[in-house]
Coordinates of C-alpha atoms in Angstrom, one line a residue:
T1 CA -46.8 102.1 -41.5
G2 CA -47.0 100.3 -44.8
L3 CA -47.5 103.4 -46.9
T4 CA -44.6 102.6 -49.2
K5 CA -43.1 99.1 -49.9
E6 CA -40.1 98.0 -51.7
G7 CA -40.3 95.7 -54.8
S8 CA -38.1 94.6 -57.7
S9 CA -38.5 98.0 -59.3
G10 CA -38.0 100.1 -56.2
L11 CA -40.5 101.8 -53.9
Y12 CA -44.3 101.6 -54.7
D13 CA -47.6 102.7 -53.0
G14 CA -48.6 100.1 -50.6
Y15 CA -52.2 101.2 -50.7
R16 CA -52.8 101.9 -54.4
G17 CA -56.4 101.4 -55.6
R18 CA -57.7 101.4 -51.9
V19 CA -59.7 103.6 -49.7
I20 CA -57.5 104.5 -46.8
F21 CA -58.8 104.5 -43.2
P22 CA -56.3 106.4 -40.9
I23 CA -56.1 104.7 -37.4
Y24 CA -55.9 107.1 -34.4
N25 CA -54.9 106.2 -31.0
H26 CA -57.2 107.4 -28.0
L27 CA -55.1 110.8 -27.9
G28 CA -56.1 111.4 -31.6
R29 CA -52.8 110.8 -33.3
V30 CA -52.4 108.8 -36.5
I31 CA -50.5 105.6 -35.8
A32 CA -51.4 103.4 -38.6
F33 CA -53.6 102.8 -41.8
G34 CA -56.2 100.4 -43.2
G35 CA -56.7 100.2 -46.9
R36 CA -59.9 98.6 -48.3
T37 CA -59.7 97.6 -52.1
L38 CA -62.0 99.2 -54.7
S39 CA -61.5 96.1 -57.0
S40 CA -64.0 93.3 -57.3
D41 CA -61.2 90.8 -58.0
K42 CA -61.6 88.0 -55.4
K43 CA -57.9 87.3 -55.6
I44 CA -57.0 90.7 -54.2
A45 CA -57.0 90.9 -50.4
K46 CA -60.1 93.0 -49.2
Y47 CA -58.1 94.8 -46.5
V48 CA -54.4 95.6 -46.1
N49 CA -53.4 96.9 -42.8
S50 CA -50.3 98.7 -41.3
P51 CA -47.8 96.2 -39.8
E52 CA -47.0 96.2 -36.1
S53 CA -44.5 99.0 -35.4
P54 CA -43.0 101.0 -32.5
I55 CA -46.1 103.2 -32.5
Y56 CA -48.7 100.7 -33.5
H57 CA -49.9 97.5 -31.6
K58 CA -53.1 96.2 -33.1
S59 CA -54.1 94.4 -30.0
R60 CA -54.0 97.6 -27.9
E61 CA -56.0 99.8 -30.2
L62 CA -59.8 100.4 -31.0
Y63 CA -60.7 102.1 -34.2
G64 CA -62.7 105.3 -33.5
I65 CA -61.8 105.5 -29.8
H66 CA -60.5 109.1 -30.2
L67 CA -63.9 110.4 -31.4
A68 CA -66.1 108.0 -29.3
K69 CA -64.5 108.3 -25.7
N70 CA -66.5 111.4 -24.5
S71 CA -69.7 109.9 -25.9
I72 CA -69.0 106.6 -24.3
K73 CA -68.4 108.3 -21.0
N74 CA -71.5 110.6 -21.3
N75 CA -73.8 107.7 -22.3
D76 CA -72.2 105.1 -20.0
I77 CA -72.2 102.4 -22.8
C78 CA -69.9 101.5 -25.7
Y79 CA -71.2 99.9 -28.9
L80 CA -68.5 97.4 -30.2
V81 CA -68.5 96.5 -33.9
E82 CA -66.0 94.7 -36.1
G83 CA -65.0 97.0 -39.1
Y84 CA -64.2 100.5 -40.1
T85 CA -67.3 101.1 -42.0
D86 CA -69.5 99.8 -39.3
V87 CA -68.1 102.7 -37.0
I88 CA -68.6 105.2 -39.7
S89 CA -72.0 104.4 -40.7
M90 CA -73.2 104.2 -37.0
F91 CA -71.5 107.4 -36.2
Q92 CA -73.3 109.1 -39.2
A93 CA -76.5 107.7 -37.8
G94 CA -76.0 109.5 -34.6
F95 CA -74.3 106.8 -32.4
E96 CA -71.0 108.3 -31.6
N97 CA -70.2 106.0 -28.8
V98 CA -69.1 103.2 -31.1
V99 CA -65.6 101.5 -31.7
A100 CA -64.3 98.7 -33.7
S101 CA -61.9 95.8 -32.8
S102 CA -60.8 95.9 -36.6
G103 CA -61.6 92.2 -37.2
T104 CA -59.2 91.0 -34.4
A105 CA -60.1 88.8 -31.4
L106 CA -60.8 91.1 -28.3
T107 CA -57.7 91.4 -26.1
T108 CA -57.4 92.4 -22.5
D109 CA -55.6 95.7 -23.6
Q110 CA -58.8 96.7 -25.7
I111 CA -61.3 95.7 -23.0
R112 CA -59.3 97.7 -20.3
L113 CA -59.3 100.6 -22.8
I114 CA -63.0 100.7 -23.0
K115 CA -63.3 100.2 -19.3
R116 CA -61.6 103.6 -18.8
Y117 CA -64.9 105.1 -20.0
T118 CA -67.6 102.6 -19.2
K119 CA -68.3 99.3 -17.7
N120 CA -71.2 98.6 -20.2
V121 CA -70.5 97.2 -23.5
T122 CA -73.1 96.1 -26.2
I123 CA -71.5 94.1 -29.0
L124 CA -73.2 94.4 -32.5
Y125 CA -73.1 91.3 -34.6
D126 CA -74.5 90.3 -38.0
G127 CA -76.7 87.3 -38.1
D128 CA -73.8 84.7 -38.2
A129 CA -74.2 82.4 -35.1
A130 CA -70.9 80.6 -35.8
G131 CA -69.1 84.0 -35.7
I132 CA -70.7 84.7 -32.3
K133 CA -69.7 81.4 -30.9
A134 CA -66.0 82.0 -32.1
A135 CA -66.3 85.3 -30.1
F136 CA -67.3 83.6 -26.8
R137 CA -63.8 83.6 -25.4
G138 CA -63.4 87.4 -25.9
I139 CA -66.8 88.1 -24.3
D140 CA -65.8 86.0 -21.3
M141 CA -62.8 88.1 -21.0
I142 CA -65.0 91.2 -20.7
L143 CA -67.1 89.5 -18.0
E144 CA -63.9 88.6 -16.1
E145 CA -63.1 92.5 -15.9
G146 CA -66.4 93.0 -14.1
M147 CA -68.1 94.6 -17.0
D148 CA -71.7 94.2 -18.2
V149 CA -72.0 92.6 -21.8
K150 CA -75.0 92.8 -24.1
I151 CA -75.6 91.4 -27.6
V152 CA -77.5 92.7 -30.6
L153 CA -77.9 90.5 -33.7
F154 CA -78.8 92.1 -36.9
P155 CA -81.0 90.3 -39.5
D156 CA -79.5 87.7 -41.8
G157 CA -77.4 89.5 -44.5
Q158 CA -77.2 92.8 -42.5
D159 CA -74.4 94.2 -40.5
P160 CA -74.2 97.5 -38.6
D161 CA -73.0 99.3 -41.6
S162 CA -75.7 98.2 -44.0
F163 CA -78.4 98.5 -41.5
A164 CA -77.5 102.0 -40.4
R165 CA -77.3 103.1 -44.2
S166 CA -80.7 101.7 -45.1
H167 CA -82.6 102.8 -42.0
R168 CA -83.5 106.2 -40.4
S169 CA -81.6 106.9 -37.1
S170 CA -84.8 106.5 -35.1
E171 CA -85.4 103.1 -36.7
V172 CA -81.7 101.9 -35.7
E173 CA -82.3 103.3 -32.2
D174 CA -85.6 101.3 -31.9
F175 CA -84.0 98.2 -33.3
L176 CA -81.2 98.5 -30.8
K177 CA -83.6 99.0 -27.8
T178 CA -85.7 96.0 -28.9
N179 CA -83.0 93.6 -29.8
T180 CA -80.5 94.1 -27.0
K181 CA -80.0 90.8 -24.9
N182 CA -78.0 90.1 -21.8
F183 CA -75.0 88.0 -22.9
I184 CA -75.6 85.2 -20.4
F185 CA -79.1 84.7 -21.3
F186 CA -78.3 85.0 -25.1
K187 CA -75.6 82.4 -24.8
T188 CA -77.9 80.1 -22.8
G189 CA -80.8 80.3 -25.5
L190 CA -78.3 79.9 -28.3
L191 CA -76.7 76.6 -26.9
L192 CA -80.1 75.4 -25.7
E193 CA -81.4 75.7 -29.2
E194 CA -78.3 73.6 -30.4
S195 CA -78.6 70.8 -27.9
Q196 CA -82.2 70.1 -28.8
G197 CA -82.8 68.2 -25.6
D198 CA -79.9 65.7 -26.1
P199 CA -78.9 64.8 -22.5
M200 CA -75.1 64.6 -23.3
K201 CA -75.2 68.0 -25.1
M202 CA -77.4 69.5 -22.3
S203 CA -74.8 68.3 -19.8
T204 CA -71.8 69.9 -21.8
L205 CA -74.1 73.1 -22.2
T206 CA -74.7 73.4 -18.5
R207 CA -71.1 73.3 -17.6
E208 CA -70.3 75.8 -20.2
I209 CA -72.9 78.3 -18.9
V210 CA -71.9 77.8 -15.3
T211 CA -68.3 78.2 -16.2
T212 CA -69.1 81.6 -17.8
I213 CA -71.0 82.7 -14.8
S214 CA -68.1 81.7 -12.5
I215 CA -66.0 84.3 -14.4
I216 CA -68.1 87.2 -13.1
P217 CA -66.4 88.7 -10.0
D218 CA -69.6 89.9 -8.4
R219 CA -71.0 87.2 -6.2
I220 CA -74.5 88.6 -6.1
L221 CA -74.6 88.7 -9.8
Q222 CA -73.5 85.1 -10.0
A223 CA -76.3 84.1 -7.8
Y224 CA -79.0 85.9 -9.9
Y225 CA -77.7 84.4 -13.1
I226 CA -77.8 81.0 -11.5
K227 CA -81.3 81.4 -10.5
E228 CA -82.4 82.7 -14.0
C229 CA -80.5 80.1 -15.9
A230 CA -81.9 77.3 -13.8
G231 CA -85.3 78.4 -15.0
L232 CA -84.1 78.6 -18.6
L233 CA -82.5 75.2 -18.6
K234 CA -85.1 73.7 -16.3
I235 CA -82.5 72.3 -13.9
D236 CA -82.6 72.5 -10.1
E237 CA -81.0 75.8 -8.9
E238 CA -79.1 73.9 -6.2
M239 CA -77.4 71.7 -8.7
L240 CA -76.1 74.6 -10.7
M241 CA -74.9 76.3 -7.6
S242 CA -73.2 73.1 -6.5
E243 CA -71.3 73.0 -10.0
L244 CA -70.4 76.7 -9.5
N245 CA -68.9 76.0 -6.2
R246 CA -66.9 73.1 -7.7
I247 CA -65.4 75.3 -10.4
R248 CA -64.6 78.0 -7.7
R249 CA -62.7 75.3 -5.7
Q250 CA -60.8 74.1 -8.7
K251 CA -59.8 77.7 -9.6
Y252 CA -58.8 78.4 -6.0
D253 CA -56.9 75.2 -5.8
K254 CA -55.1 75.9 -9.0
K255 CA -54.0 79.3 -7.5
V256 CA -52.6 77.7 -4.4
K257 CA -50.7 75.0 -6.5
D258 CA -49.3 77.8 -8.8
V259 CA -48.0 79.6 -5.6
Q260 CA -46.6 76.3 -4.3
K261 CA -44.9 75.5 -7.6
E262 CA -43.3 78.8 -7.6
S263 CA -42.0 78.7 -4.1
Q264 CA -40.5 75.2 -4.8
Q265 CA -38.5 76.3 -7.8
E266 CA -34.8 75.9 -7.3
T267 CA -33.8 79.1 -9.0
I268 CA -34.0 81.9 -6.4
P269 CA -34.7 85.3 -7.7
L270 CA -33.0 88.4 -6.5
P271 CA -35.2 89.8 -3.6
L272 CA -37.2 92.8 -4.5
P273 CA -38.0 95.6 -2.0
G274 CA -41.0 94.6 0.2
I275 CA -41.7 91.3 -1.6
T276 CA -41.0 88.0 0.0
T277 CA -41.4 84.3 -1.5
P278 CA -44.2 82.6 0.2
T279 CA -43.4 79.4 2.4
Q280 CA -45.5 76.4 2.7
K281 CA -46.6 77.7 6.1
D282 CA -47.8 81.0 4.4
I283 CA -49.7 78.9 1.8
D284 CA -51.5 76.8 4.5
F285 CA -52.3 80.0 6.4
L286 CA -53.7 81.7 3.3
S287 CA -55.8 78.6 2.3
S288 CA -57.6 78.3 5.8
E289 CA -57.7 82.0 6.4
Y290 CA -59.5 82.7 3.2
Q291 CA -62.2 80.2 3.9
E292 CA -62.5 81.3 7.6
K293 CA -62.9 84.9 6.6
D294 CA -65.6 84.1 4.0
L295 CA -67.5 82.1 6.7
I296 CA -67.2 85.2 9.1
R297 CA -68.4 87.5 6.1
L298 CA -71.5 85.3 5.5
L299 CA -72.3 85.2 9.1
F300 CA -72.0 89.0 9.4
K301 CA -74.2 89.7 6.4
F302 CA -76.8 86.9 6.4
S303 CA -76.8 85.3 9.8
T304 CA -80.4 86.1 10.5
Q305 CA -81.8 85.1 7.3
T306 CA -83.9 82.0 6.9
L307 CA -82.9 79.0 4.7
T308 CA -85.9 76.9 3.7
F309 CA -85.4 73.2 2.6
L310 CA -88.2 70.9 1.2
V311 CA -87.3 67.3 2.3
E312 CA -89.2 64.2 1.3
N313 CA -89.9 62.0 4.3
D314 CA -92.3 58.9 3.9
N315 CA -93.6 60.2 0.8
K316 CA -94.4 63.5 2.5
V317 CA -92.8 66.8 1.7
E318 CA -91.7 68.5 5.0
K319 CA -90.5 72.1 5.2
W320 CA -87.3 72.7 7.3
E321 CA -86.2 76.2 8.2
F322 CA -82.9 77.2 9.7
S323 CA -81.2 80.6 10.1
V324 CA -78.0 81.0 8.1
A325 CA -76.0 81.1 11.4
Q326 CA -77.5 77.9 12.7
Y327 CA -76.9 76.1 9.4
I328 CA -73.3 77.1 9.1
V329 CA -72.5 76.4 12.9
D330 CA -74.3 73.0 12.8
D331 CA -72.6 71.9 9.5
L332 CA -69.1 72.8 11.0
K333 CA -69.8 70.8 14.2
R334 CA -71.2 67.8 12.2
D335 CA -67.9 67.6 10.2
D336 CA -65.9 68.3 13.4
I337 CA -64.4 71.4 11.7
K338 CA -62.7 74.1 13.9
C339 CA -61.5 77.5 12.9
T340 CA -57.7 77.6 13.2
K341 CA -57.0 81.3 13.3
P342 CA -57.2 82.9 16.9
L343 CA -58.5 86.1 15.6

């Protein structure tokens, strides 16, 4: 755990001159230590942490989870911060549902540890926009797990630790309520501000936003975000939906190719009970079956709903209306597409 180290003169205290933060796992057992220097010497590392060990894997742990888990479950929300002191100050201010990633990029293991207790995460950041952009990948991973992510930005020069210590608990609570933003809308606003109307940047920004939306497992939520972001970006909603469908198709095609690649490998693994390697016939079946089932799902859920199209004809705008069922059936007929699965 790094408490003692060996030098030329023998063993010495690895955390000398430092404030020690014991790191507990979710069961409340000490598994590692973090040491913050008390020296103002810039040459000395600010933090020294325990190395990886049989009992400590940094990517799987969250600082404070053993004390926060009940509060996270009861409040159905987890506040995620960066450092040890952020957790301690927020906890002292009355926010017990707070944990820290301890300065590391978020990992799938950490996200799933939070998901045991809630699907709602609010990430607290200092005012550094560059730092937030660097964390976008980790936030996308949270969305991929089907969780709801919100962002709170503290004023310049402030972080959760300093803000909690310089304000009353009620003021911290009011600040969090007022400044909590949905991540998708926050990211759209941040990138929109950077693009400043530049067409090339706007194109890149739009694809980035739609790619993030495509990660969300909930299709209804995807449709909602597409509609809202179309308004923010001042882009036709249909265009964003078309881009979303293109990304979905790419992902699906990649999955099929991956299965094909695995099935065509020369090395044949030992058979596992109940598991068979898919053949090309299986892959073709799954590919069409998936799409046909999805069409049936749409027909069952939305067949009688009306789709409205505004069509320009001889400089006049005409309104065309179709039921979802009529639109799907006519579209299949027009392209001469027939379902291949008897069921």
